[in-house]
Amino acid sequence: MDRPRCSGPAQTTWAAFSPMIEIVFFSTNRSKLAHFRYLGEKVGIRVKGFHETTYYASYNEPKINDRSELLKLSYESALEQWLKRKGANDDDLSTFFFEDTSVTVEALSKTEEVPGVNVKYWMRDMTFAKLDALLKRAGNNRKVIVRSDIVMHLPQRWRTLLNTTDRYLWMVGESHGVIVDRERVIQPNLVYPWLDDKTFNKWFTPVGASDPISMLTITEADRADFRARAFEELTSILRDRLGLLAKRQEPVAHQLQIPGIATYPSIYVICGPSCSGKSTTASWMSEKYKLLHIEASDFMYKAFWERHGPGSAVRIGDFAEAALQTQPGIVAQPVARFLRETETSGAVVTGFRSTKELEIFQQEIADNTEVALIYLNASVPIRLDRAIKRARDDVTPEKFEKRDAQEIRMGLLDIATLPNVVLQANEGSLQELYGAVRTRYRKALRVYTSDKELRAQLQQPLRGQLESLILRTLLAERPKKKWLTTTEIAAALNRRFKEAKSKNNVSRYFNQEFHPYYELRFRERDGKRTGFLEYQLSATGISRAKQLNAAPEVPQNPNRRRERAEHAQLSLTLP
């Protein structure tokens, strides 16, 4: 069977104007999903796992050697599951894809590819010593090809645009190299978990490299990435043939600078070492001026869970340090995108730890959006005393010193040297701290005070959505200081809002993806961890829930689309 291809140029172009399009990836492999998320983010594609989109299981992959038949049967199984999802009958635009990795060891592939498409089963019983002996017995030809096959479903509209009757496209990427001559000790890659010591990657040295791909830097690994080569073909079709990536939406500017008009910050970024008062100040600004508080570490946890899952033995601090060294936009870009998507007209962001993060964040938001950068600081004894009184994480002087050292390695101190930073000591009372911030930004904060009713109105259409109801429910439950499972959240939501929301809908929402709105952990019973996750609001979630709670209760036309925030700019005439 030949690979389905486009038979000719598309007759017309269907342009998408969203900054990120979504496609669904069928896989139960968390590392592989993280890999395609990484590839997608580079080109404006948001890759979501199928389990995150629906409760239906992933596709069945038959254990056969015929690649084309395997992919055909896998596609039919995946399509069957795809059509079971909610709204499938009304959807002629969404798509999914899956990927199969195969390996051909030249010396062992006399009559058929070995291990071929069955590499994951082959790896279960294969050791390096056994493979090395097989290669030497066959003349020590160590050449190998690692191949990626991507199959992407074509909705009917796409088939029409591509002038094809094929139900799917088949993309191939290959990388050539050799099998290592000695086994290496490979440390887990916290940020790029597909460069691991569990798959064939640990033995595969690409052409031009001297180490296996799992030991290369991400830049070097990208150049030899067999999945990236297949994904590039997919991207090319979405961009050049369908026009889906042809136009990227420019960030929405929240301020318009006009001569004679004073513009004020619409985003306040507060940095500083642990217990310097960042979250406290942000919470005060959020409460008093109705600014949305975004905690960057909530987005770091999201990135962490996407790669390693809940309950991982990997420490979040170690992951964050590694991430900021190799992928400094891992939090800054999602935070900026979140600000655009929520169309918030005023926000305070805490938790950035490097100048590179700030640089990327500024690049991602609108050029004419004013950002105020504040750096809070206090002496180590004062901050340690605050940490002990806060009673989190069993703080000791040694642990606190270690955390400080890690934040310094991340680049925190360099933020205090930036030319646009406002340095603010916080060694006195909270009233003194709040007074200093209020005095410095008096005129800007006065704008937020006068504009808070309008900004609350803009959140009104969102109040009835499931996510909004969950956020507001957890905010109401917060004084009880209890963590809730999805079943308990659904019950509390129905009691509070007299809504008939199924617990399955609530569970599906939490399974769709990890959200920056929530902290999560496994529930314990009798001192032992159960398999049930429980949730409470994060700092970002608390602020968002309060913002939604402030919106007036006005009946809405369910067919009315959400309007853009036309009055989001904040400005006052010069005195």
mmCIF file of C-alpha atoms in Angstrom, residues 30-266:
data_model
loop_
_atom_site.group_PDB
_atom_site.id
_atom_site.type_symbol
_atom_site.label_atom_id
_atom_site.label_comp_id
_atom_site.label_asym_id
_atom_site.label_seq_id
_atom_site.Cartn_x
_atom_site.Cartn_y
_atom_site.Cartn_z
ATOM 1 C CA ARG A 30 3.971 10.938 28.305
ATOM 2 C CA SER A 31 7.515 11.522 27.020
ATOM 3 C CA LYS A 32 6.449 11.229 23.393
ATOM 4 C CA LEU A 33 3.569 13.655 24.024
ATOM 5 C CA ALA A 34 6.024 16.102 25.619
ATOM 6 C CA HIS A 35 8.242 15.758 22.535
ATOM 7 C CA PHE A 36 5.445 16.700 20.139
ATOM 8 C CA ARG A 37 4.331 19.529 22.405
ATOM 9 C CA TYR A 38 7.863 20.868 22.191
ATOM 10 C CA LEU A 39 7.856 20.597 18.394
ATOM 11 C CA GLY A 40 4.404 22.138 18.132
ATOM 12 C CA GLU A 41 5.169 25.161 20.281
ATOM 13 C CA LYS A 42 7.904 26.167 17.858
ATOM 14 C CA VAL A 43 5.431 26.634 15.007
ATOM 15 C CA GLY A 44 2.254 27.734 16.759
ATOM 16 C CA ILE A 45 0.593 24.332 17.196
ATOM 17 C CA ARG A 46 -0.819 23.310 20.555
ATOM 18 C CA VAL A 47 -0.562 19.533 20.762
ATOM 19 C CA LYS A 48 -2.979 17.862 23.164
ATOM 20 C CA GLY A 49 -3.075 14.223 24.146
ATOM 21 C CA PHE A 50 -6.173 12.213 23.253
ATOM 22 C CA HIS A 51 -6.639 11.122 26.865
ATOM 23 C CA GLU A 52 -6.650 14.823 27.739
ATOM 24 C CA THR A 53 -9.441 15.447 25.271
ATOM 25 C CA THR A 54 -11.760 12.518 25.976
ATOM 26 C CA TYR A 55 -12.174 9.564 28.290
ATOM 27 C CA TYR A 56 -12.014 7.061 25.442
ATOM 28 C CA ALA A 57 -8.957 4.854 25.366
ATOM 29 C CA SER A 58 -6.153 5.274 22.885
ATOM 30 C CA TYR A 59 -6.049 3.337 19.631
ATOM 31 C CA ASN A 60 -5.162 -0.336 19.227
ATOM 32 C CA GLU A 61 -1.802 -0.947 17.580
ATOM 33 C CA PRO A 62 -1.537 -4.453 16.099
ATOM 34 C CA LYS A 63 1.716 -6.363 16.526
ATOM 35 C CA ILE A 64 2.571 -7.054 12.876
ATOM 36 C CA ASN A 65 5.663 -6.470 10.739
ATOM 37 C CA ASP A 66 3.970 -4.889 7.716
ATOM 38 C CA ARG A 67 4.377 -1.145 8.289
ATOM 39 C CA SER A 68 1.709 0.077 5.883
ATOM 40 C CA GLU A 69 -0.847 -2.437 7.162
ATOM 41 C CA LEU A 70 0.036 -1.625 10.774
ATOM 42 C CA LEU A 71 -0.477 2.099 10.188
ATOM 43 C CA LYS A 72 -3.700 1.524 8.262
ATOM 44 C CA LEU A 73 -5.200 -0.642 11.021
ATOM 45 C CA SER A 74 -3.940 1.761 13.685
ATOM 46 C CA TYR A 75 -5.590 4.654 11.854
ATOM 47 C CA GLU A 76 -8.922 2.825 11.622
ATOM 48 C CA SER A 77 -8.806 2.082 15.359
ATOM 49 C CA ALA A 78 -7.874 5.675 16.190
ATOM 50 C CA LEU A 79 -10.606 7.036 13.922
ATOM 51 C CA GLU A 80 -13.189 4.830 15.639
ATOM 52 C CA GLN A 81 -12.189 6.280 19.009
ATOM 53 C CA TRP A 82 -12.028 9.799 17.575
ATOM 54 C CA LEU A 83 -15.616 9.593 16.347
ATOM 55 C CA LYS A 84 -16.844 8.606 19.824
ATOM 56 C CA ARG A 85 -15.786 11.905 21.333
ATOM 57 C CA LYS A 86 -18.271 14.624 22.233
ATOM 58 C CA GLY A 87 -19.264 16.810 19.294
ATOM 59 C CA ALA A 88 -17.667 14.541 16.698
ATOM 60 C CA ASN A 89 -20.690 14.625 14.388
ATOM 61 C CA ASP A 90 -20.600 18.419 14.169
ATOM 62 C CA ASP A 91 -16.849 18.749 13.733
ATOM 63 C CA ASP A 92 -15.348 18.819 10.262
ATOM 64 C CA LEU A 93 -12.263 20.855 11.121
ATOM 65 C CA SER A 94 -10.409 19.157 13.984
ATOM 66 C CA THR A 95 -7.765 16.522 13.420
ATOM 67 C CA PHE A 96 -5.592 14.004 15.184
ATOM 68 C CA PHE A 97 -2.323 12.241 14.470
ATOM 69 C CA PHE A 98 -0.303 9.367 15.833
ATOM 70 C CA GLU A 99 3.340 8.368 15.424
ATOM 71 C CA ASP A 100 5.211 5.100 15.124
ATOM 72 C CA THR A 101 8.953 4.863 15.710
ATOM 73 C CA SER A 102 10.891 2.056 14.043
ATOM 74 C CA VAL A 103 14.543 1.031 13.857
ATOM 75 C CA THR A 104 16.496 -0.799 11.164
ATOM 76 C CA VAL A 105 19.806 -2.308 12.279
ATOM 77 C CA GLU A 106 21.589 -2.899 8.956
ATOM 78 C CA ALA A 107 23.686 -5.883 10.030
ATOM 79 C CA LEU A 108 20.647 -7.767 11.361
ATOM 80 C CA SER A 109 18.186 -6.848 8.596
ATOM 81 C CA LYS A 110 18.955 -9.427 5.926
ATOM 82 C CA THR A 111 15.423 -10.496 4.976
ATOM 83 C CA GLU A 112 13.334 -7.991 6.935
ATOM 84 C CA GLU A 113 13.808 -4.911 9.093
ATOM 85 C CA VAL A 114 15.140 -5.762 12.546
ATOM 86 C CA PRO A 115 13.710 -4.796 14.921
ATOM 87 C CA GLY A 116 11.559 -2.722 12.554
ATOM 88 C CA VAL A 117 8.179 -1.487 13.735
ATOM 89 C CA ASN A 118 8.325 -3.801 16.750
ATOM 90 C CA VAL A 119 11.217 -1.948 18.345
ATOM 91 C CA LYS A 120 9.419 -1.242 21.625
ATOM 92 C CA TYR A 121 8.793 -4.974 22.170
ATOM 93 C CA TRP A 122 12.334 -5.830 21.034
ATOM 94 C CA MET A 123 13.809 -3.363 23.540
ATOM 95 C CA ARG A 124 12.125 -5.106 26.471
ATOM 96 C CA ASP A 125 14.402 -8.137 26.142
ATOM 97 C CA MET A 126 17.446 -6.521 24.539
ATOM 98 C CA THR A 127 20.550 -5.512 26.485
ATOM 99 C CA PHE A 128 23.553 -3.673 25.136
ATOM 100 C CA ALA A 129 25.786 -6.688 25.748
ATOM 101 C CA LYS A 130 23.449 -8.929 23.741
ATOM 102 C CA LEU A 131 23.146 -6.399 20.885
ATOM 103 C CA ASP A 132 26.891 -5.774 20.806
ATOM 104 C CA ALA A 133 27.540 -9.524 20.526
ATOM 105 C CA LEU A 134 25.031 -9.859 17.664
ATOM 106 C CA LEU A 135 26.669 -7.000 15.765
ATOM 107 C CA LYS A 136 30.190 -8.350 16.193
ATOM 108 C CA ARG A 137 29.066 -11.789 15.083
ATOM 109 C CA ALA A 138 27.648 -10.153 11.913
ATOM 110 C CA GLY A 139 30.877 -8.296 11.072
ATOM 111 C CA ASN A 140 30.403 -5.325 13.422
ATOM 112 C CA ASN A 141 28.497 -3.203 10.927
ATOM 113 C CA ARG A 142 26.902 -0.780 13.383
ATOM 114 C CA LYS A 143 24.910 1.340 10.916
ATOM 115 C CA VAL A 144 21.320 2.028 11.885
ATOM 116 C CA ILE A 145 18.322 4.028 10.684
ATOM 117 C CA VAL A 146 15.769 5.413 13.119
ATOM 118 C CA ARG A 147 12.489 6.266 11.448
ATOM 119 C CA SER A 148 9.360 8.174 12.440
ATOM 120 C CA ASP A 149 6.013 7.624 10.686
ATOM 121 C CA ILE A 150 3.277 10.173 11.391
ATOM 122 C CA VAL A 151 -0.292 9.558 10.270
ATOM 123 C CA MET A 152 -2.626 12.587 10.320
ATOM 124 C CA HIS A 153 -6.390 12.339 9.867
ATOM 125 C CA LEU A 154 -7.900 14.533 7.148
ATOM 126 C CA PRO A 155 -11.368 15.940 7.894
ATOM 127 C CA GLN A 156 -13.610 16.206 4.845
ATOM 128 C CA ARG A 157 -13.009 19.922 4.403
ATOM 129 C CA TRP A 158 -9.259 19.414 4.361
ATOM 130 C CA ARG A 159 -9.587 16.636 1.791
ATOM 131 C CA THR A 160 -11.491 19.027 -0.448
ATOM 132 C CA LEU A 161 -8.864 21.737 -0.062
ATOM 133 C CA LEU A 162 -6.065 19.259 -0.743
ATOM 134 C CA ASN A 163 -7.887 17.736 -3.703
ATOM 135 C CA THR A 164 -7.551 14.212 -2.336
ATOM 136 C CA THR A 165 -9.860 11.369 -1.410
ATOM 137 C CA ASP A 166 -7.376 9.870 1.057
ATOM 138 C CA ARG A 167 -8.616 9.854 4.639
ATOM 139 C CA TYR A 168 -5.177 10.458 6.075
ATOM 140 C CA LEU A 169 -1.691 11.676 5.233
ATOM 141 C CA TRP A 170 1.456 9.718 5.973
ATOM 142 C CA MET A 171 4.663 11.605 6.776
ATOM 143 C CA VAL A 172 8.117 10.059 7.231
ATOM 144 C CA GLY A 173 11.269 11.289 8.930
ATOM 145 C CA GLU A 174 14.566 9.414 9.175
ATOM 146 C CA SER A 175 17.847 9.851 10.969
ATOM 147 C CA HIS A 176 20.946 7.816 10.104
ATOM 148 C CA GLY A 177 23.780 6.908 12.423
ATOM 149 C CA VAL A 178 25.504 4.085 14.251
ATOM 150 C CA ILE A 179 24.994 2.049 17.384
ATOM 151 C CA VAL A 180 27.364 3.063 20.182
ATOM 152 C CA ASP A 181 30.434 0.895 20.738
ATOM 153 C CA ARG A 182 30.098 1.033 24.515
ATOM 154 C CA GLU A 183 27.211 1.590 26.862
ATOM 155 C CA ARG A 184 27.002 5.063 28.386
ATOM 156 C CA VAL A 185 25.621 6.214 31.708
ATOM 157 C CA ILE A 186 22.803 8.583 30.780
ATOM 158 C CA GLN A 187 21.299 10.874 33.377
ATOM 159 C CA PRO A 188 17.549 11.590 33.203
ATOM 160 C CA ASN A 189 16.798 14.690 31.144
ATOM 161 C CA LEU A 190 14.420 16.702 33.319
ATOM 162 C CA VAL A 191 13.322 19.132 30.602
ATOM 163 C CA TYR A 192 13.428 16.935 27.483
ATOM 164 C CA PRO A 193 12.404 13.503 28.823
ATOM 165 C CA TRP A 194 12.379 11.850 25.374
ATOM 166 C CA LEU A 195 16.187 12.032 25.469
ATOM 167 C CA ASP A 196 16.180 9.149 27.909
ATOM 168 C CA ASP A 197 17.935 5.944 28.905
ATOM 169 C CA LYS A 198 14.893 3.740 28.291
ATOM 170 C CA THR A 199 14.400 3.818 24.508
ATOM 171 C CA PHE A 200 16.694 3.060 21.579
ATOM 172 C CA ASN A 201 17.859 6.680 21.825
ATOM 173 C CA LYS A 202 20.377 5.592 24.461
ATOM 174 C CA TRP A 203 22.270 3.514 21.845
ATOM 175 C CA PHE A 204 21.766 5.687 18.762
ATOM 176 C CA THR A 205 24.590 8.035 17.715
ATOM 177 C CA PRO A 206 23.477 10.249 14.795
ATOM 178 C CA VAL A 207 25.772 10.981 11.856
ATOM 179 C CA GLY A 208 28.201 13.730 12.843
ATOM 180 C CA ALA A 209 27.827 13.152 16.582
ATOM 181 C CA SER A 210 30.181 11.383 18.952
ATOM 182 C CA ASP A 211 27.619 10.573 21.654
ATOM 183 C CA PRO A 212 24.180 8.946 21.646
ATOM 184 C CA ILE A 213 21.315 11.321 20.941
ATOM 185 C CA SER A 214 20.149 11.106 24.558
ATOM 186 C CA MET A 215 23.424 12.743 25.668
ATOM 187 C CA LEU A 216 23.388 15.596 23.149
ATOM 188 C CA THR A 217 22.363 19.156 23.889
ATOM 189 C CA ILE A 218 18.843 19.962 22.761
ATOM 190 C CA THR A 219 20.240 22.008 19.852
ATOM 191 C CA GLU A 220 22.340 19.061 18.672
ATOM 192 C CA ALA A 221 19.511 16.590 19.251
ATOM 193 C CA ASP A 222 17.112 18.773 17.258
ATOM 194 C CA ARG A 223 19.371 18.531 14.204
ATOM 195 C CA ALA A 224 19.137 14.725 14.266
ATOM 196 C CA ASP A 225 15.511 14.493 15.396
ATOM 197 C CA PHE A 226 13.728 11.885 13.267
ATOM 198 C CA ARG A 227 10.314 12.857 14.686
ATOM 199 C CA ALA A 228 10.956 16.521 13.944
ATOM 200 C CA ARG A 229 11.628 15.686 10.292
ATOM 201 C CA ALA A 230 8.265 13.950 9.944
ATOM 202 C CA PHE A 231 6.547 16.702 11.935
ATOM 203 C CA GLU A 232 8.073 19.334 9.639
ATOM 204 C CA GLU A 233 6.276 17.692 6.722
ATOM 205 C CA LEU A 234 3.018 17.834 8.688
ATOM 206 C CA THR A 235 3.675 21.481 9.546
ATOM 207 C CA SER A 236 4.418 22.277 5.919
ATOM 208 C CA ILE A 237 1.022 20.936 4.859
ATOM 209 C CA LEU A 238 -0.801 22.874 7.576
ATOM 210 C CA ARG A 239 1.050 26.052 6.650
ATOM 211 C CA ASP A 240 1.555 25.932 2.878
ATOM 212 C CA ARG A 241 -1.335 23.784 1.672
ATOM 213 C CA LEU A 242 -4.082 24.590 4.175
ATOM 214 C CA GLY A 243 -2.987 28.046 5.310
ATOM 215 C CA LEU A 244 -3.559 27.175 8.963
ATOM 216 C CA LEU A 245 -0.240 28.623 10.078
ATOM 217 C CA ALA A 246 -0.070 31.359 7.451
ATOM 218 C CA LYS A 247 -1.291 34.161 9.660
ATOM 219 C CA ARG A 248 -0.424 34.519 13.301
ATOM 220 C CA GLN A 249 -2.515 36.826 15.430
ATOM 221 C CA GLU A 250 -0.589 39.775 16.782
ATOM 222 C CA PRO A 251 -0.716 40.236 20.557
ATOM 223 C CA VAL A 252 -3.587 42.449 21.650
ATOM 224 C CA ALA A 253 -2.288 45.773 22.941
ATOM 225 C CA HIS A 254 -3.862 46.909 26.177
ATOM 226 C CA GLN A 255 -2.580 50.471 25.818
ATOM 227 C CA LEU A 256 -2.492 52.959 22.996
ATOM 228 C CA GLN A 257 0.085 55.682 23.395
ATOM 229 C CA ILE A 258 -1.168 59.032 22.125
ATOM 230 C CA PRO A 259 0.667 62.362 22.431
ATOM 231 C CA GLY A 260 -0.687 64.273 25.402
ATOM 232 C CA ILE A 261 -1.998 61.121 27.055
ATOM 233 C CA ALA A 262 -0.182 59.563 29.999
ATOM 234 C CA THR A 263 0.093 55.777 29.789
ATOM 235 C CA TYR A 264 0.568 53.647 32.851
ATOM 236 C CA PRO A 265 1.673 50.078 33.491
ATOM 237 C CA SER A 266 -0.934 47.446 32.741
#
